Amino acid sequence: MDITQLPLPSEQSTASHAVELRLAGRFDAHEVDTFRAILGQILDGSGSGAATRVLVSLAEVEFIDSTALAELVRGMKHCRERDGDLILVSPSDPVRVILELTRLDLAFTIE
Amino acid sequence: MTTHVDPMQSLTAALVEVNEQLLVLYQLASITTESLDESEAVAAILEKARDLLAADLLTFSVDGDQVHSTDQLMRRHDDESHDRAPVGRAPNRTSVEVSNGRLTGSLYAHRDNRTFGTADHKLLTAIASMALGAVQTSRHHHETLEGAVARRDHDTASELAQLALPTWRPELPGVDVFARSDPARAAGGDLFTFAVLDDVLHFVAGDVSGKGLPAALMMTTVISAATAAFQSAGTAGPGAVLETIDNWVHKYLADAGLFVTLMAGSYDAGSRQLSIASAGHGPIFYIDDSGPRSINSVVPPIGVLPLSDLGPVEDTVLAAPPGSRLVVSSDGFTEQEDPAGQMWGEQRMLDLLVDSNLPATELGGLVFERLESYAGTAEQTDDRTLLIIRATAVETDAHG
């Protein structure tokens, strides 16, 4: 899986301390440690201040398993504990199906 | 007056010195210790080395921590003088340092009546290397031992966790039950359990997120909660059972950063009523004469959001005549890959279930057999759990 961290337009990022992560490929048990480390750095604010609003783009994710879903839930809870949110953006069809089947669509903010 | 030095005498003296050094090296090399205690092993080396060097004191430290000194009283005395006079300046005391990349050893030597020469330094370096090797061997041995103990404890805990899964199967007129869970590792997070209360079969099946022992330990907690929830909320339906379990384990799961996909169900063979509610668990298929249908989840997995925030959990209620069957599997089935990386998928499983109207035990065995055949040499990457509830005829059905 590829994870790309993108700076958001300054207006949006300054207002909400937002960061976008673009995920591509398979997101499964083998990838969660990398995702957790990157998200941890973002939430801890190493460098340019902590973000509380994290947009996770899933448009190019081909497959997601339950361990990866658990990691997204974990990240979402951490963000909300900091009065922020982890928002799922443009989930691909396979990801959207899983979110609907598990009813995790009720738990996440999806844009 | 000039002093004449006989070259032959000098050569002889040098040869004797070399010979003595070789003898000392031979004796040093003959030091053996069978102890795997690092302090004892280093003590054996230093005591021998003290004789070879005619030293009054030898102290060996690793990464700044003393492992052994040949004389505690003298060491304390010498440490004080050592503080005042740095090593290397006084000719009758010296130290050498050796490193093997992981550990650094320091050998401090003191001799009251003789200074240390170049040959002594080489010998001290050899002794220090030997002592450092003994320390590393000892530590490696203990790490291996601790690893073995940890693995044994892990294996024991895994076996205990798997014992939480019931080995009995409900025997109730009008219903035939198959349940089997094959963890991908020694322990898994997949679960199922049953209860029969007032001739009604209650059951749950689920999958704790994550893998291995942490998921397995959480699985045992969910099974305990389910067993209690059957008693306290079973008559109110599977949705109420899920809400009750959520009340008990939500915080526990949330604090651990885990969730459990969980379905609950009940089957009353007397009224032929099958009730199901799922919190993120699937796939769940119900198959009768009219064909197959999927039972969808109504709420997210337990541990994600408090279910009380979402309102009452609705049951799906079906009239399940003899021959109909409910099949609940974990994602370890649908996501199992073949050697080419192609997943088994829901459709293959559904086709098999529709084509094979067999008793529950035979059908369950067939599903596992087909999946294993499909996987071939591909690794089992996730736990596989299958629960089949099949309605069967009872005497009253046959005559009624």
PDB file of C-alpha atoms in Angstrom, chain B residues 104-354:
ATOM      1  CA  THR B 104      31.658  -2.729  25.410  1.00  0.00           C
ATOM      2  CA  GLY B 105      33.863  -4.288  28.050  1.00  0.00           C
ATOM      3  CA  SER B 106      36.451  -2.521  30.202  1.00  0.00           C
ATOM      4  CA  LEU B 107      39.193  -4.346  32.077  1.00  0.00           C
ATOM      5  CA  TYR B 108      40.957  -2.438  34.798  1.00  0.00           C
ATOM      6  CA  ALA B 109      44.227  -3.857  36.169  1.00  0.00           C
ATOM      7  CA  HIS B 110      46.391  -2.899  39.100  1.00  0.00           C
ATOM      8  CA  ARG B 111      49.810  -4.217  40.065  1.00  0.00           C
ATOM      9  CA  ASP B 112      51.567  -2.945  43.209  1.00  0.00           C
ATOM     10  CA  ASN B 113      55.170  -3.606  42.292  1.00  0.00           C
ATOM     11  CA  ARG B 114      55.447  -3.712  38.510  1.00  0.00           C
ATOM     12  CA  THR B 115      54.425  -1.504  35.677  1.00  0.00           C
ATOM     13  CA  PHE B 116      52.433  -2.707  32.674  1.00  0.00           C
ATOM     14  CA  GLY B 117      54.253  -3.020  29.369  1.00  0.00           C
ATOM     15  CA  THR B 118      53.098  -3.351  25.768  1.00  0.00           C
ATOM     16  CA  ALA B 119      52.945  -7.135  25.969  1.00  0.00           C
ATOM     17  CA  ASP B 120      50.796  -6.862  29.116  1.00  0.00           C
ATOM     18  CA  HIS B 121      48.367  -4.628  27.267  1.00  0.00           C
ATOM     19  CA  LYS B 122      47.982  -7.188  24.508  1.00  0.00           C
ATOM     20  CA  LEU B 123      47.358  -9.861  27.078  1.00  0.00           C
ATOM     21  CA  LEU B 124      44.839  -7.669  28.940  1.00  0.00           C
ATOM     22  CA  THR B 125      43.039  -7.032  25.661  1.00  0.00           C
ATOM     23  CA  ALA B 126      42.845 -10.780  25.017  1.00  0.00           C
ATOM     24  CA  ILE B 127      41.480 -11.363  28.542  1.00  0.00           C
ATOM     25  CA  ALA B 128      38.948  -8.574  28.145  1.00  0.00           C
ATOM     26  CA  SER B 129      37.782 -10.046  24.811  1.00  0.00           C
ATOM     27  CA  MET B 130      37.439 -13.460  26.411  1.00  0.00           C
ATOM     28  CA  ALA B 131      35.443 -12.032  29.352  1.00  0.00           C
ATOM     29  CA  LEU B 132      33.209 -10.043  27.002  1.00  0.00           C
ATOM     30  CA  GLY B 133      32.567 -13.191  24.962  1.00  0.00           C
ATOM     31  CA  ALA B 134      31.560 -15.032  28.143  1.00  0.00           C
ATOM     32  CA  VAL B 135      29.149 -12.223  29.070  1.00  0.00           C
ATOM     33  CA  GLN B 136      27.591 -12.224  25.614  1.00  0.00           C
ATOM     34  CA  THR B 137      27.214 -15.997  25.620  1.00  0.00           C
ATOM     35  CA  SER B 138      25.570 -15.840  29.035  1.00  0.00           C
ATOM     36  CA  ARG B 139      23.182 -13.052  28.019  1.00  0.00           C
ATOM     37  CA  HIS B 140      22.303 -14.773  24.771  1.00  0.00           C
ATOM     38  CA  HIS B 141      21.570 -17.961  26.700  1.00  0.00           C
ATOM     39  CA  HIS B 142      19.296 -16.118  29.109  1.00  0.00           C
ATOM     40  CA  GLU B 143      17.513 -14.273  26.289  1.00  0.00           C
ATOM     41  CA  THR B 144      16.908 -17.596  24.554  1.00  0.00           C
ATOM     42  CA  LEU B 145      15.653 -19.096  27.792  1.00  0.00           C
ATOM     43  CA  GLU B 146      13.344 -16.159  28.479  1.00  0.00           C
ATOM     44  CA  GLY B 147      12.064 -16.348  24.895  1.00  0.00           C
ATOM     45  CA  ALA B 148      11.309 -20.045  25.326  1.00  0.00           C
ATOM     46  CA  VAL B 149       9.447 -19.381  28.581  1.00  0.00           C
ATOM     47  CA  ALA B 150       7.485 -16.547  26.956  1.00  0.00           C
ATOM     48  CA  ARG B 151       6.602 -18.786  23.995  1.00  0.00           C
ATOM     49  CA  ARG B 152       5.455 -21.543  26.333  1.00  0.00           C
ATOM     50  CA  ASP B 153       3.320 -19.059  28.317  1.00  0.00           C
ATOM     51  CA  HIS B 154       1.915 -17.686  25.058  1.00  0.00           C
ATOM     52  CA  ASP B 155       1.066 -21.174  23.830  1.00  0.00           C
ATOM     53  CA  THR B 156      -0.597 -22.040  27.154  1.00  0.00           C
ATOM     54  CA  ALA B 157      -2.632 -18.825  27.119  1.00  0.00           C
ATOM     55  CA  SER B 158      -3.628 -19.500  23.508  1.00  0.00           C
ATOM     56  CA  GLU B 159      -4.814 -23.006  24.351  1.00  0.00           C
ATOM     57  CA  LEU B 160      -6.780 -21.701  27.333  1.00  0.00           C
ATOM     58  CA  ALA B 161      -8.409 -18.989  25.210  1.00  0.00           C
ATOM     59  CA  GLN B 162      -9.520 -21.512  22.602  1.00  0.00           C
ATOM     60  CA  LEU B 163     -11.091 -23.592  25.390  1.00  0.00           C
ATOM     61  CA  ALA B 164     -13.682 -20.823  25.765  1.00  0.00           C
ATOM     62  CA  LEU B 165     -15.284 -22.065  22.540  1.00  0.00           C
ATOM     63  CA  PRO B 166     -17.914 -24.680  23.376  1.00  0.00           C
ATOM     64  CA  THR B 167     -17.118 -28.256  22.435  1.00  0.00           C
ATOM     65  CA  TRP B 168     -20.734 -29.347  22.854  1.00  0.00           C
ATOM     66  CA  ARG B 169     -23.406 -28.859  20.202  1.00  0.00           C
ATOM     67  CA  PRO B 170     -27.045 -28.190  21.032  1.00  0.00           C
ATOM     68  CA  GLU B 171     -29.288 -31.187  20.660  1.00  0.00           C
ATOM     69  CA  LEU B 172     -32.796 -29.940  20.296  1.00  0.00           C
ATOM     70  CA  PRO B 173     -35.719 -31.396  18.328  1.00  0.00           C
ATOM     71  CA  GLY B 174     -36.230 -29.524  15.057  1.00  0.00           C
ATOM     72  CA  VAL B 175     -32.771 -28.084  14.697  1.00  0.00           C
ATOM     73  CA  ASP B 176     -29.390 -29.331  13.527  1.00  0.00           C
ATOM     74  CA  VAL B 177     -26.277 -27.341  14.404  1.00  0.00           C
ATOM     75  CA  PHE B 178     -22.741 -27.246  13.022  1.00  0.00           C
ATOM     76  CA  ALA B 179     -20.041 -24.977  14.431  1.00  0.00           C
ATOM     77  CA  ARG B 180     -16.303 -24.995  13.861  1.00  0.00           C
ATOM     78  CA  SER B 181     -13.543 -22.463  14.254  1.00  0.00           C
ATOM     79  CA  ASP B 182     -10.039 -22.886  12.829  1.00  0.00           C
ATOM     80  CA  PRO B 183      -7.756 -20.101  14.024  1.00  0.00           C
ATOM     81  CA  ALA B 184      -5.024 -18.931  11.660  1.00  0.00           C
ATOM     82  CA  ARG B 185      -2.556 -18.990  14.571  1.00  0.00           C
ATOM     83  CA  ALA B 186      -2.496 -20.850  17.884  1.00  0.00           C
ATOM     84  CA  ALA B 187      -5.202 -18.497  19.068  1.00  0.00           C
ATOM     85  CA  GLY B 188      -7.786 -16.502  17.205  1.00  0.00           C
ATOM     86  CA  GLY B 189     -10.433 -13.860  17.738  1.00  0.00           C
ATOM     87  CA  ASP B 190     -13.299 -15.693  16.049  1.00  0.00           C
ATOM     88  CA  LEU B 191     -16.002 -16.942  18.359  1.00  0.00           C
ATOM     89  CA  PHE B 192     -19.327 -18.720  18.661  1.00  0.00           C
ATOM     90  CA  THR B 193     -21.361 -19.965  21.555  1.00  0.00           C
ATOM     91  CA  PHE B 194     -24.861 -21.258  22.281  1.00  0.00           C
ATOM     92  CA  ALA B 195     -27.448 -21.658  24.987  1.00  0.00           C
ATOM     93  CA  VAL B 196     -30.723 -23.551  25.068  1.00  0.00           C
ATOM     94  CA  LEU B 197     -33.294 -21.827  27.240  1.00  0.00           C
ATOM     95  CA  ASP B 198     -36.926 -22.982  27.413  1.00  0.00           C
ATOM     96  CA  ASP B 199     -36.447 -25.073  24.265  1.00  0.00           C
ATOM     97  CA  VAL B 200     -35.221 -22.061  22.321  1.00  0.00           C
ATOM     98  CA  LEU B 201     -31.747 -22.115  20.801  1.00  0.00           C
ATOM     99  CA  HIS B 202     -29.749 -18.909  21.317  1.00  0.00           C
ATOM    100  CA  PHE B 203     -26.445 -18.360  19.527  1.00  0.00           C
ATOM    101  CA  VAL B 204     -23.824 -15.777  18.663  1.00  0.00           C
ATOM    102  CA  ALA B 205     -20.936 -15.766  16.200  1.00  0.00           C
ATOM    103  CA  GLY B 206     -18.324 -13.063  15.907  1.00  0.00           C
ATOM    104  CA  ASP B 207     -14.843 -11.912  15.049  1.00  0.00           C
ATOM    105  CA  VAL B 208     -12.667  -9.740  17.286  1.00  0.00           C
ATOM    106  CA  SER B 209     -10.534  -7.379  15.212  1.00  0.00           C
ATOM    107  CA  GLY B 210      -6.826  -8.088  15.179  1.00  0.00           C
ATOM    108  CA  LYS B 211      -5.178 -11.453  15.433  1.00  0.00           C
ATOM    109  CA  GLY B 212      -3.425 -13.768  17.833  1.00  0.00           C
ATOM    110  CA  LEU B 213      -3.517 -13.753  21.604  1.00  0.00           C
ATOM    111  CA  PRO B 214      -4.871 -10.198  22.201  1.00  0.00           C
ATOM    112  CA  ALA B 215      -7.880 -10.931  19.993  1.00  0.00           C
ATOM    113  CA  ALA B 216      -8.280 -14.370  21.606  1.00  0.00           C
ATOM    114  CA  LEU B 217      -8.320 -12.944  25.122  1.00  0.00           C
ATOM    115  CA  MET B 218     -10.972 -10.428  24.107  1.00  0.00           C
ATOM    116  CA  MET B 219     -12.896 -13.256  22.481  1.00  0.00           C
ATOM    117  CA  THR B 220     -13.179 -15.048  25.827  1.00  0.00           C
ATOM    118  CA  THR B 221     -14.630 -11.891  27.388  1.00  0.00           C
ATOM    119  CA  VAL B 222     -17.231 -11.574  24.638  1.00  0.00           C
ATOM    120  CA  ILE B 223     -18.221 -15.238  25.034  1.00  0.00           C
ATOM    121  CA  SER B 224     -18.729 -14.727  28.777  1.00  0.00           C
ATOM    122  CA  ALA B 225     -20.815 -11.620  28.108  1.00  0.00           C
ATOM    123  CA  ALA B 226     -22.894 -13.465  25.505  1.00  0.00           C
ATOM    124  CA  THR B 227     -23.576 -16.379  27.842  1.00  0.00           C
ATOM    125  CA  ALA B 228     -24.854 -13.969  30.477  1.00  0.00           C
ATOM    126  CA  ALA B 229     -26.803 -11.915  27.914  1.00  0.00           C
ATOM    127  CA  PHE B 230     -28.710 -15.019  26.708  1.00  0.00           C
ATOM    128  CA  GLN B 231     -30.018 -15.393  30.256  1.00  0.00           C
ATOM    129  CA  SER B 232     -30.859 -11.767  30.896  1.00  0.00           C
ATOM    130  CA  ALA B 233     -32.029 -10.588  27.468  1.00  0.00           C
ATOM    131  CA  GLY B 234     -32.575 -13.698  25.334  1.00  0.00           C
ATOM    132  CA  THR B 235     -36.370 -13.580  25.532  1.00  0.00           C
ATOM    133  CA  ALA B 236     -36.331  -9.981  24.243  1.00  0.00           C
ATOM    134  CA  GLY B 237     -34.599 -11.081  21.034  1.00  0.00           C
ATOM    135  CA  PRO B 238     -31.127 -11.048  19.460  1.00  0.00           C
ATOM    136  CA  GLY B 239     -31.045  -7.250  19.153  1.00  0.00           C
ATOM    137  CA  ALA B 240     -31.503  -6.958  22.909  1.00  0.00           C
ATOM    138  CA  VAL B 241     -28.754  -9.571  23.395  1.00  0.00           C
ATOM    139  CA  LEU B 242     -26.372  -7.426  21.315  1.00  0.00           C
ATOM    140  CA  GLU B 243     -27.313  -4.297  23.267  1.00  0.00           C
ATOM    141  CA  THR B 244     -26.688  -6.116  26.544  1.00  0.00           C
ATOM    142  CA  ILE B 245     -23.301  -7.406  25.408  1.00  0.00           C
ATOM    143  CA  ASP B 246     -22.412  -3.919  24.190  1.00  0.00           C
ATOM    144  CA  ASN B 247     -23.317  -2.443  27.577  1.00  0.00           C
ATOM    145  CA  TRP B 248     -20.886  -4.813  29.259  1.00  0.00           C
ATOM    146  CA  VAL B 249     -17.948  -4.879  26.893  1.00  0.00           C
ATOM    147  CA  HIS B 250     -18.024  -1.621  24.939  1.00  0.00           C
ATOM    148  CA  LYS B 251     -15.639   0.285  27.190  1.00  0.00           C
ATOM    149  CA  TYR B 252     -13.383  -2.735  27.535  1.00  0.00           C
ATOM    150  CA  LEU B 253     -13.100  -3.077  23.756  1.00  0.00           C
ATOM    151  CA  ALA B 254     -12.796   0.653  23.158  1.00  0.00           C
ATOM    152  CA  ASP B 255      -9.985   1.001  25.700  1.00  0.00           C
ATOM    153  CA  ALA B 256      -8.138  -1.857  24.018  1.00  0.00           C
ATOM    154  CA  GLY B 257      -8.607  -0.277  20.576  1.00  0.00           C
ATOM    155  CA  LEU B 258     -10.511  -3.326  19.337  1.00  0.00           C
ATOM    156  CA  PHE B 259     -14.002  -4.092  18.109  1.00  0.00           C
ATOM    157  CA  VAL B 260     -15.952  -7.258  17.546  1.00  0.00           C
ATOM    158  CA  THR B 261     -18.254  -7.959  14.641  1.00  0.00           C
ATOM    159  CA  LEU B 262     -21.022  -9.953  16.260  1.00  0.00           C
ATOM    160  CA  MET B 263     -24.289 -11.539  15.220  1.00  0.00           C
ATOM    161  CA  ALA B 264     -26.857 -12.912  17.624  1.00  0.00           C
ATOM    162  CA  GLY B 265     -29.732 -15.192  16.818  1.00  0.00           C
ATOM    163  CA  SER B 266     -32.403 -17.424  18.250  1.00  0.00           C
ATOM    164  CA  TYR B 267     -34.418 -20.287  16.824  1.00  0.00           C
ATOM    165  CA  ASP B 268     -37.628 -21.555  18.311  1.00  0.00           C
ATOM    166  CA  ALA B 269     -38.231 -24.933  16.706  1.00  0.00           C
ATOM    167  CA  GLY B 270     -41.762 -24.986  18.112  1.00  0.00           C
ATOM    168  CA  SER B 271     -42.917 -21.852  16.311  1.00  0.00           C
ATOM    169  CA  ARG B 272     -40.271 -22.131  13.526  1.00  0.00           C
ATOM    170  CA  GLN B 273     -39.269 -18.563  14.222  1.00  0.00           C
ATOM    171  CA  LEU B 274     -35.708 -17.581  13.401  1.00  0.00           C
ATOM    172  CA  SER B 275     -34.549 -14.188  14.664  1.00  0.00           C
ATOM    173  CA  ILE B 276     -31.241 -12.546  13.802  1.00  0.00           C
ATOM    174  CA  ALA B 277     -29.459  -9.273  14.469  1.00  0.00           C
ATOM    175  CA  SER B 278     -25.974  -8.405  13.326  1.00  0.00           C
ATOM    176  CA  ALA B 279     -23.499  -5.801  14.493  1.00  0.00           C
ATOM    177  CA  GLY B 280     -21.159  -5.651  11.521  1.00  0.00           C
ATOM    178  CA  HIS B 281     -20.750  -9.412  11.216  1.00  0.00           C
ATOM    179  CA  GLY B 282     -21.013 -11.346   8.011  1.00  0.00           C
ATOM    180  CA  PRO B 283     -21.509 -12.794   5.582  1.00  0.00           C
ATOM    181  CA  ILE B 284     -24.782 -14.280   6.817  1.00  0.00           C
ATOM    182  CA  PHE B 285     -26.946 -16.262   4.391  1.00  0.00           C
ATOM    183  CA  TYR B 286     -30.414 -17.665   4.862  1.00  0.00           C
ATOM    184  CA  ILE B 287     -31.470 -20.270   2.325  1.00  0.00           C
ATOM    185  CA  ASP B 288     -34.884 -21.874   1.917  1.00  0.00           C
ATOM    186  CA  ASP B 289     -37.013 -23.164  -0.967  1.00  0.00           C
ATOM    187  CA  SER B 290     -37.429 -19.645  -2.297  1.00  0.00           C
ATOM    188  CA  GLY B 291     -33.680 -19.219  -2.657  1.00  0.00           C
ATOM    189  CA  PRO B 292     -30.855 -17.526  -0.789  1.00  0.00           C
ATOM    190  CA  ARG B 293     -30.838 -14.133   0.856  1.00  0.00           C
ATOM    191  CA  SER B 294     -28.198 -12.156   2.711  1.00  0.00           C
ATOM    192  CA  ILE B 295     -28.906 -10.908   6.198  1.00  0.00           C
ATOM    193  CA  ASN B 296     -27.367  -7.466   6.528  1.00  0.00           C
ATOM    194  CA  SER B 297     -25.984  -5.810   9.604  1.00  0.00           C
ATOM    195  CA  VAL B 298     -28.113  -3.194  11.281  1.00  0.00           C
ATOM    196  CA  VAL B 299     -25.500  -1.573  13.515  1.00  0.00           C
ATOM    197  CA  PRO B 300     -21.685  -1.173  13.514  1.00  0.00           C
ATOM    198  CA  PRO B 301     -19.480  -3.694  15.320  1.00  0.00           C
ATOM    199  CA  ILE B 302     -19.491  -3.711  19.130  1.00  0.00           C
ATOM    200  CA  GLY B 303     -16.867  -1.329  20.504  1.00  0.00           C
ATOM    201  CA  VAL B 304     -17.113   1.312  17.772  1.00  0.00           C
ATOM    202  CA  LEU B 305     -20.027   3.404  19.029  1.00  0.00           C
ATOM    203  CA  PRO B 306     -22.215   2.731  22.072  1.00  0.00           C
ATOM    204  CA  LEU B 307     -25.236   0.954  20.595  1.00  0.00           C
ATOM    205  CA  SER B 308     -27.431   2.905  22.982  1.00  0.00           C
ATOM    206  CA  ASP B 309     -26.613   5.983  20.858  1.00  0.00           C
ATOM    207  CA  LEU B 310     -28.225   4.347  17.829  1.00  0.00           C
ATOM    208  CA  GLY B 311     -31.600   3.322  19.227  1.00  0.00           C
ATOM    209  CA  PRO B 312     -32.971  -0.218  19.575  1.00  0.00           C
ATOM    210  CA  VAL B 313     -31.213  -2.863  17.496  1.00  0.00           C
ATOM    211  CA  GLU B 314     -33.785  -4.341  15.132  1.00  0.00           C
ATOM    212  CA  ASP B 315     -34.212  -8.077  14.638  1.00  0.00           C
ATOM    213  CA  THR B 316     -34.740  -9.764  11.303  1.00  0.00           C
ATOM    214  CA  VAL B 317     -37.473 -12.342  11.931  1.00  0.00           C
ATOM    215  CA  LEU B 318     -38.043 -15.225   9.508  1.00  0.00           C
ATOM    216  CA  ALA B 319     -40.297 -18.255   9.382  1.00  0.00           C
ATOM    217  CA  ALA B 320     -37.801 -21.082   8.964  1.00  0.00           C
ATOM    218  CA  PRO B 321     -39.366 -24.335   7.795  1.00  0.00           C
ATOM    219  CA  PRO B 322     -37.579 -27.698   7.818  1.00  0.00           C
ATOM    220  CA  GLY B 323     -34.734 -27.725   5.299  1.00  0.00           C
ATOM    221  CA  SER B 324     -34.037 -24.022   5.609  1.00  0.00           C
ATOM    222  CA  ARG B 325     -30.625 -23.095   6.895  1.00  0.00           C
ATOM    223  CA  LEU B 326     -28.830 -20.118   8.303  1.00  0.00           C
ATOM    224  CA  VAL B 327     -25.113 -19.976   7.501  1.00  0.00           C
ATOM    225  CA  VAL B 328     -22.862 -17.544   9.331  1.00  0.00           C
ATOM    226  CA  SER B 329     -19.203 -17.352   8.374  1.00  0.00           C
ATOM    227  CA  SER B 330     -16.296 -15.121   9.211  1.00  0.00           C
ATOM    228  CA  ASP B 331     -14.281 -13.189   6.640  1.00  0.00           C
ATOM    229  CA  GLY B 332     -11.588 -15.871   6.840  1.00  0.00           C
ATOM    230  CA  PHE B 333     -13.717 -17.772   4.297  1.00  0.00           C
ATOM    231  CA  THR B 334     -14.544 -15.117   1.763  1.00  0.00           C
ATOM    232  CA  GLU B 335     -11.092 -13.495   1.921  1.00  0.00           C
ATOM    233  CA  GLN B 336      -9.106 -16.720   1.639  1.00  0.00           C
ATOM    234  CA  GLU B 337      -6.889 -16.534  -1.420  1.00  0.00           C
ATOM    235  CA  ASP B 338      -5.847 -19.296  -3.787  1.00  0.00           C
ATOM    236  CA  PRO B 339      -2.156 -19.665  -4.696  1.00  0.00           C
ATOM    237  CA  ALA B 340      -2.674 -17.075  -7.468  1.00  0.00           C
ATOM    238  CA  GLY B 341      -3.989 -14.507  -4.992  1.00  0.00           C
ATOM    239  CA  GLN B 342      -7.655 -14.747  -6.042  1.00  0.00           C
ATOM    240  CA  MET B 343     -10.136 -14.580  -3.146  1.00  0.00           C
ATOM    241  CA  TRP B 344     -12.775 -17.256  -2.628  1.00  0.00           C
ATOM    242  CA  GLY B 345     -15.474 -14.596  -2.387  1.00  0.00           C
ATOM    243  CA  GLU B 346     -19.109 -14.745  -1.341  1.00  0.00           C
ATOM    244  CA  GLN B 347     -20.473 -16.094  -4.623  1.00  0.00           C
ATOM    245  CA  ARG B 348     -18.498 -19.354  -4.542  1.00  0.00           C
ATOM    246  CA  MET B 349     -19.673 -19.946  -1.014  1.00  0.00           C
ATOM    247  CA  LEU B 350     -23.270 -19.101  -1.791  1.00  0.00           C
ATOM    248  CA  ASP B 351     -23.314 -21.394  -4.846  1.00  0.00           C
ATOM    249  CA  LEU B 352     -22.077 -24.251  -2.682  1.00  0.00           C
ATOM    250  CA  LEU B 353     -24.673 -23.582   0.028  1.00  0.00           C
ATOM    251  CA  VAL B 354     -27.549 -23.429  -2.443  1.00  0.00           C
TER     252      VAL B 354
END
